[in-house]
Amino acid sequence: MSGHALVCTQPLAIIAEQGGIVLGVGRREKNAVAQPQATTEQMMDQPIIVAKDVEKVYDTGKVRVHALRGVSLTITRGEMVAIMGPSGCGKTTLLNVLSGLDEVSAGTIVLDGRPMESMSDKQRTRFRAEKMGFIFQSYNLMPVLSAVENVELPLLVAGSKSRDARKRALETLALVGLADQANQRPAELSGGQQQRVTIARALVNHPALVWADEPTGALDSETSGDIMDLLSRLNREYEQTFVLVTHDPSVAARGDRTIFMRDGAIESDRPNQRPTGA
Amino acid sequence: MQDIFGLPVQTLMTVLLALFLVGAAIIGVLALRNTVMFKMGVRNVPRRRAQTALIVLGLMLATLLFSASFTTGDTLVHSNRVRALSTLGEVDIQVQSTRGAASQLDQLLGPGGRAAVYFDQTLVDRVRRALENDAEVEGVAPLVSESAPVLAPYSRLSEPQVSLLGVDAGSQAGFDRLKQADGAELSVRSLADGQVYISETLATEIGLRVGDKAQVFLSEKPTLVTVRGIYSEGGVPAAENSLVMPLERMQALTGNVGRINSVLITHRGDEIEGAEHTDGTLAALQPLLRGSGLEASPVKRDALERADREGGGFADIFTLFGGFSIAAGVLLIFLIFVMLAAERKRELGIARGVGMQRRHLVRMFTFEGAVYSLLAAAVGSVLGVAVGWLMVRVITAAFAQFNQEIVFDFQWSSLVIAYTLGMVITFAVVVVSSWRASRLNIVRAIRDIPEPRTSRRTWKGLLGTAALLLIGALLTVSGLSATSIALFMLGTSLLVIGAALLVRRLGVPDRVAFTVAGVTLLVWWLLPNSVSDAILPASLDDTGGIEMFFISGIMIVIAAVWTVIYNSDLLLRLIVALFGRVRGLPPVLKTSVSYPMQNRFRTGMTLAMISLVMFTLVVMSFITNAFAGIWDDTHRWSGGFDIRASTSYTNPVPDMTAALRTVDGLKPGDIVAVGSFSSAPVKAKAAGTDGEPANLNINAADDAYTDVVSYAFGSRAAAYKSDRAVWQALKSEDGTAVVSAITVPAKVNQEFGEQPPPVRLSGFFREDPIVPENTYIEAQDPRIGRVQRLRVIGVLDDVALSTGDVLVSQPTLEGLIQAPVPAESYFYKLRPGVDAVAATRALEAGFLANGMQAESIREEIDTFAGTNTMINTLLQGFMGLGLIVGIAALGVIAARAVVERRQQIGVLRAMGFQRSQVQLSFLLESSFVALLGIAIGIALGLGLSRNVIGGFAEQFPGVRYEIPWLQLLVLAGLAYLSSLLTTYLPARQASRIHPAEALRFE
Ligand SMILES: Nc1ncnc2c1ncn2[C@@H]1O[C@H](COP(=O)(O)OP(=O)(O)O)[C@@H](O)[C@H]1O
Ligand SMILES: [Mg+2]
């Protein structure tokens, strides 16, 4: 319990700032090959995802659940989009189909200019490996791997050399304030720490697109504030696109735009007032 | 079988049945009193059919192994019994002259001597009267039986040893009737003068048909008889080649009118039941026979006992070598239930959370386990019979050359024992693992958080360590005082384990404590023979039997797995370093190796199973291979001769060398040497030992034999510097003898169900190079009781098969029984290049009237070798069944892992793991465990085989330590391939997991 309290009081913002220095311009260039589009200025306003009339029906044999009923939306590069709505309205489902983890029942999704249905499972998987990061509500770390091993996994999947991967994983862990816990296993970390490992894992290969499904759902408000500070900072500094599902209006308020869903459809979609401070 | 594990079948069955029934009753009562628990537990069984099937399959393996070895044992016992009964039929007791050996000798030395064993026919009536009031006695009959060569003049074929039976037509009540193949009875009464019945075997052997004439050589002058009929059963007591005539005719032929040489007694009931009343009849006959020079022998009971002993010995071998697989099977049962508990953990946690008591949990789980065990033991015991049947088929093929009929048989009692034993073992494991499962932390169980490492500083732990050390010390001491290497080694090992636990308690890291202990144990158990001989107390030398193989196998496997598990991170690093450069492999490798390393319990159990079975298979290959080599050296087995032959004692060949010149088909010079044996029955015992002298057939070699023979000696009297010198001494020094290896005790006793030799020397061992001075055998002329001492000057090599137990020179034998004994056995050495088989045929044809039977020694050896290899292969196959256990464990673990890691697989897929990578990671994971287990097994097998083979080599000089690379490769390949096959399905399933769905549900 004391460990948890200690972690919660750590000023994440400062660490993020230090991390920003670590993740200097040189690093970005090194990573440029993996995400060439992200660097060109003119592409910045181009949509990274365009969804049109997306329907999703779960057919379990006994029941048919119409989880998405004609959702259309466009997400631009560098945007931070919050999705809100009551439980069961289809937020997770939307995230899953947009990220290609799940297939749509009808409608089209164009991912980075490529229609999703034209991509094979293999191609989509590779796309995820290279350009996407996931932050799940229930941290979903590999229990048998240490924190740093968890974080380096996406790099290894994307084909980095193991020594480079280890170095970058440690840097990213430092960025989220867990330099000292690098060799601990998830079971030995508190909830907030585990979530930060998940974030480090999602961000370690500088994905163009980060999906976060209730990333702060299981955390207390103070910790969740710290995490959000970290996310918005990364979004701003690296022009990464964030799509996050949340129940917390204060979390949603930190994004560029908030989408409200109800019964599988978008009820409202409007830009937030830019937060003044940072 | 009468005995299993040295316990009477009836007792074992009663005890096991009682245990089973008590267990069943307890479960039944509990189920009635906790119907809810019962339903909650049992509803899981039909709910998941596939899983239930898998569990049942896994649990049944131990039972199957029991059942299969019992069935094999039953079959062999039964076949032995059939053989024994075919020679005895209904005859339960035979009254004969006590002068068995003397009478044989008399017969040998001349026809007149036969009279000695005959007695007055009126004894039959006196026996009848003595047994009159015994309702169990069904019949008493007189018999004259003799053995003589029979020749079929037309086919020119002969049979040197045919049992001639003189049967009293009026006393056949209760005894076997002669029956033709079609079932029709043949009446002795209807035989006219000069007519006989012959057995089917004799008829086919020498080509006789009804109406044919045959010559019977009861004396030098043959008697001509006519075959009146051929019987397929009922000619008892006799060997397969027999001939029946009326009693009076037989009496006249042998010159014993009014006299007989046997009284037969049969009891009520069938052939086997008849043996039960033996004691009563023997007691009733005692007063009558006392001082008469006659004795009543319980022939039926003795034959059955011998049959059971030999068959049971075979079953013991199978159960022993199957022991490793059974041990692995028990581990599997444990593993399966632990995994089942892990799967139910959440359910159980919630049940606890809503107020269920711990004991309720145990019960719920036990109910479920009971259902699985019931099913598994049933399937296992029945399938085991099928496997046993298959093994019997192989054994039948193996023994085909020996004319040994093998009749499949299985006993309900064995099935019941296999079932209850399997059930009791399975159920005991179920209860233990249920109890273990019930001790869960509710919160951890519900949230599926791994259990923390147990604290090592508990009082209980300390007490356990202390107890372990104490038991270890006790065992060590008692091992020393009882001179049992097994106890001693077990005790010292427990001390090592206890010490490791103790220093760990004192703060030494696990890795250091356990690695040091594990390696110490390995070294300790694998010490080369030479080193252990040097450092262990001499009193313990060679006190271990075959059980040491079992114990040391288990111990080194435990030690090795222990060491490996606690150093797994090093292994992980090594593997990553080795394969980390392969593109796309690092992330897969990382996950696939980390899982087994983290789940120490599962991995350790699986490793233990696989390596245990691999280890036994490797050792078995070594043994097969080592022994295969000993057959190659024909010269060692044959003593330098190519053909051995025997003639009938009633018509010996007076001058073999001269006679050979006239044999068709043999050119002069084809046979370069002929040695001969005469042989005579004497009473003998080792000088200076207590006990009655036993019947011994002593062989006497002529000079030609001793000059040529090349058999080696395992031990020689100190005065003789070479093997040849011993042979020379046997020829030139009167009163000397050489003996076979089995007459001298071995330090390591490896005999299973074998008959003890008639003479057992003491004071030295087979392994000793020197025969002590003053080693004598006291041989006694059975007729007059005069004792003469034979000085033992050499112990023959184990493989000197054709010498008999005691071999002397012909003059020595003549001195012993004061009469020349004609030669009966011949040994021919051929000129190189002469076809032995053709020469054999020529000899048999040439010495037809002498009833010669000749055998090419090379062929005999090949037959032996073939049988031996087949039996070893069968044994290996049986042990290989254990591999299924290890592989099943891998499958179970993989299947379980797919369920457990659903969500994690979802994450990996989201992270960019391709399907193929997920599948690969599962396959790599099993491969890692399988290959590690295989490697450990092979390494340990290589280590222990050196000692095992070394031990054999001391006894069998031809045995060599040679690594059977090909076999090892095939074994490893097979084991690995099948492990891949079992994990392929779960791995595929894992790769098909839909990431979105896997991530949704926790
Ligand atoms: N695999 C599935 N099978 C059947 N129904 C599902 C499945 N996944 C989600 N649903 C249903 O779809 C609806 C939307 O679920 P979800 O997207 O998880 O909502 P949210 O994340 O907004 O709480 C719910 O009614 C849920 O029960
Ligand atoms: Mg959701």
JSON list of C-alpha atoms in Angstrom, two decimals, chain A residues 60-116:
[
{"chain": "A", "resi": 60, "resn": "THR", "atom": "CA", "xyz": [-24.01, -15.16, -30.96]},
{"chain": "A", "resi": 61, "resn": "GLY", "atom": "CA", "xyz": [-26.53, -17.54, -32.41]},
{"chain": "A", "resi": 62, "resn": "LYS", "atom": "CA", "xyz": [-29.08, -16.90, -29.70]},
{"chain": "A", "resi": 63, "resn": "VAL", "atom": "CA", "xyz": [-29.08, -13.12, -29.69]},
{"chain": "A", "resi": 64, "resn": "ARG", "atom": "CA", "xyz": [-28.22, -10.49, -32.24]},
{"chain": "A", "resi": 65, "resn": "VAL", "atom": "CA", "xyz": [-26.85, -7.29, -30.80]},
{"chain": "A", "resi": 66, "resn": "HIS", "atom": "CA", "xyz": [-26.74, -4.28, -33.06]},
{"chain": "A", "resi": 67, "resn": "ALA", "atom": "CA", "xyz": [-23.75, -2.63, -31.39]},
{"chain": "A", "resi": 68, "resn": "LEU", "atom": "CA", "xyz": [-23.03, 0.01, -34.05]},
{"chain": "A", "resi": 69, "resn": "ARG", "atom": "CA", "xyz": [-25.78, 1.47, -36.20]},
{"chain": "A", "resi": 70, "resn": "GLY", "atom": "CA", "xyz": [-24.30, 3.50, -39.01]},
{"chain": "A", "resi": 71, "resn": "VAL", "atom": "CA", "xyz": [-21.41, 5.35, -37.48]},
{"chain": "A", "resi": 72, "resn": "SER", "atom": "CA", "xyz": [-19.52, 7.80, -39.69]},
{"chain": "A", "resi": 73, "resn": "LEU", "atom": "CA", "xyz": [-16.59, 9.82, -38.51]},
{"chain": "A", "resi": 74, "resn": "THR", "atom": "CA", "xyz": [-13.25, 11.20, -39.57]},
{"chain": "A", "resi": 75, "resn": "ILE", "atom": "CA", "xyz": [-10.21, 11.46, -37.38]},
{"chain": "A", "resi": 76, "resn": "THR", "atom": "CA", "xyz": [-7.44, 13.77, -38.41]},
{"chain": "A", "resi": 77, "resn": "ARG", "atom": "CA", "xyz": [-3.76, 13.27, -37.72]},
{"chain": "A", "resi": 78, "resn": "GLY", "atom": "CA", "xyz": [-2.59, 14.63, -34.39]},
{"chain": "A", "resi": 79, "resn": "GLU", "atom": "CA", "xyz": [-6.06, 14.89, -33.02]},
{"chain": "A", "resi": 80, "resn": "MET", "atom": "CA", "xyz": [-7.00, 13.84, -29.53]},
{"chain": "A", "resi": 81, "resn": "VAL", "atom": "CA", "xyz": [-10.52, 12.49, -29.69]},
{"chain": "A", "resi": 82, "resn": "ALA", "atom": "CA", "xyz": [-12.53, 11.51, -26.64]},
{"chain": "A", "resi": 83, "resn": "ILE", "atom": "CA", "xyz": [-15.45, 9.14, -26.95]},
{"chain": "A", "resi": 84, "resn": "MET", "atom": "CA", "xyz": [-18.07, 9.22, -24.24]},
{"chain": "A", "resi": 85, "resn": "GLY", "atom": "CA", "xyz": [-21.38, 7.54, -23.68]},
{"chain": "A", "resi": 86, "resn": "PRO", "atom": "CA", "xyz": [-23.24, 5.25, -21.35]},
{"chain": "A", "resi": 87, "resn": "SER", "atom": "CA", "xyz": [-22.06, 1.76, -20.76]},
{"chain": "A", "resi": 88, "resn": "GLY", "atom": "CA", "xyz": [-22.97, -0.63, -23.54]},
{"chain": "A", "resi": 89, "resn": "CYS", "atom": "CA", "xyz": [-23.48, 2.05, -26.16]},
{"chain": "A", "resi": 90, "resn": "GLY", "atom": "CA", "xyz": [-20.76, 0.65, -28.39]},
{"chain": "A", "resi": 91, "resn": "LYS", "atom": "CA", "xyz": [-17.63, 2.61, -27.53]},
{"chain": "A", "resi": 92, "resn": "THR", "atom": "CA", "xyz": [-15.35, -0.36, -27.23]},
{"chain": "A", "resi": 93, "resn": "THR", "atom": "CA", "xyz": [-16.87, -1.88, -30.31]},
{"chain": "A", "resi": 94, "resn": "LEU", "atom": "CA", "xyz": [-16.17, 1.28, -32.25]},
{"chain": "A", "resi": 95, "resn": "LEU", "atom": "CA", "xyz": [-12.59, 1.33, -31.07]},
{"chain": "A", "resi": 96, "resn": "ASN", "atom": "CA", "xyz": [-12.16, -2.27, -32.05]},
{"chain": "A", "resi": 97, "resn": "VAL", "atom": "CA", "xyz": [-13.47, -1.89, -35.56]},
{"chain": "A", "resi": 98, "resn": "LEU", "atom": "CA", "xyz": [-11.63, 1.34, -36.15]},
{"chain": "A", "resi": 99, "resn": "SER", "atom": "CA", "xyz": [-8.37, -0.21, -35.09]},
{"chain": "A", "resi": 100, "resn": "GLY", "atom": "CA", "xyz": [-8.96, -3.29, -37.16]},
{"chain": "A", "resi": 101, "resn": "LEU", "atom": "CA", "xyz": [-9.10, -5.63, -34.22]},
{"chain": "A", "resi": 102, "resn": "ASP", "atom": "CA", "xyz": [-12.60, -6.54, -35.27]},
{"chain": "A", "resi": 103, "resn": "GLU", "atom": "CA", "xyz": [-14.43, -6.64, -38.57]},
{"chain": "A", "resi": 104, "resn": "VAL", "atom": "CA", "xyz": [-17.36, -4.42, -39.49]},
{"chain": "A", "resi": 105, "resn": "SER", "atom": "CA", "xyz": [-20.70, -5.90, -40.49]},
{"chain": "A", "resi": 106, "resn": "ALA", "atom": "CA", "xyz": [-21.34, -3.12, -42.98]},
{"chain": "A", "resi": 107, "resn": "GLY", "atom": "CA", "xyz": [-19.80, 0.18, -43.99]},
{"chain": "A", "resi": 108, "resn": "THR", "atom": "CA", "xyz": [-16.22, 1.10, -44.79]},
{"chain": "A", "resi": 109, "resn": "ILE", "atom": "CA", "xyz": [-13.20, 2.21, -42.86]},
{"chain": "A", "resi": 110, "resn": "VAL", "atom": "CA", "xyz": [-10.26, 3.80, -44.58]},
{"chain": "A", "resi": 111, "resn": "LEU", "atom": "CA", "xyz": [-7.10, 3.58, -42.58]},
{"chain": "A", "resi": 112, "resn": "ASP", "atom": "CA", "xyz": [-4.31, 5.88, -43.59]},
{"chain": "A", "resi": 113, "resn": "GLY", "atom": "CA", "xyz": [-5.72, 6.09, -47.09]},
{"chain": "A", "resi": 114, "resn": "ARG", "atom": "CA", "xyz": [-6.21, 2.37, -47.46]},
{"chain": "A", "resi": 115, "resn": "PRO", "atom": "CA", "xyz": [-9.61, 0.71, -47.26]},
{"chain": "A", "resi": 116, "resn": "MET", "atom": "CA", "xyz": [-9.53, -1.73, -44.38]}
]
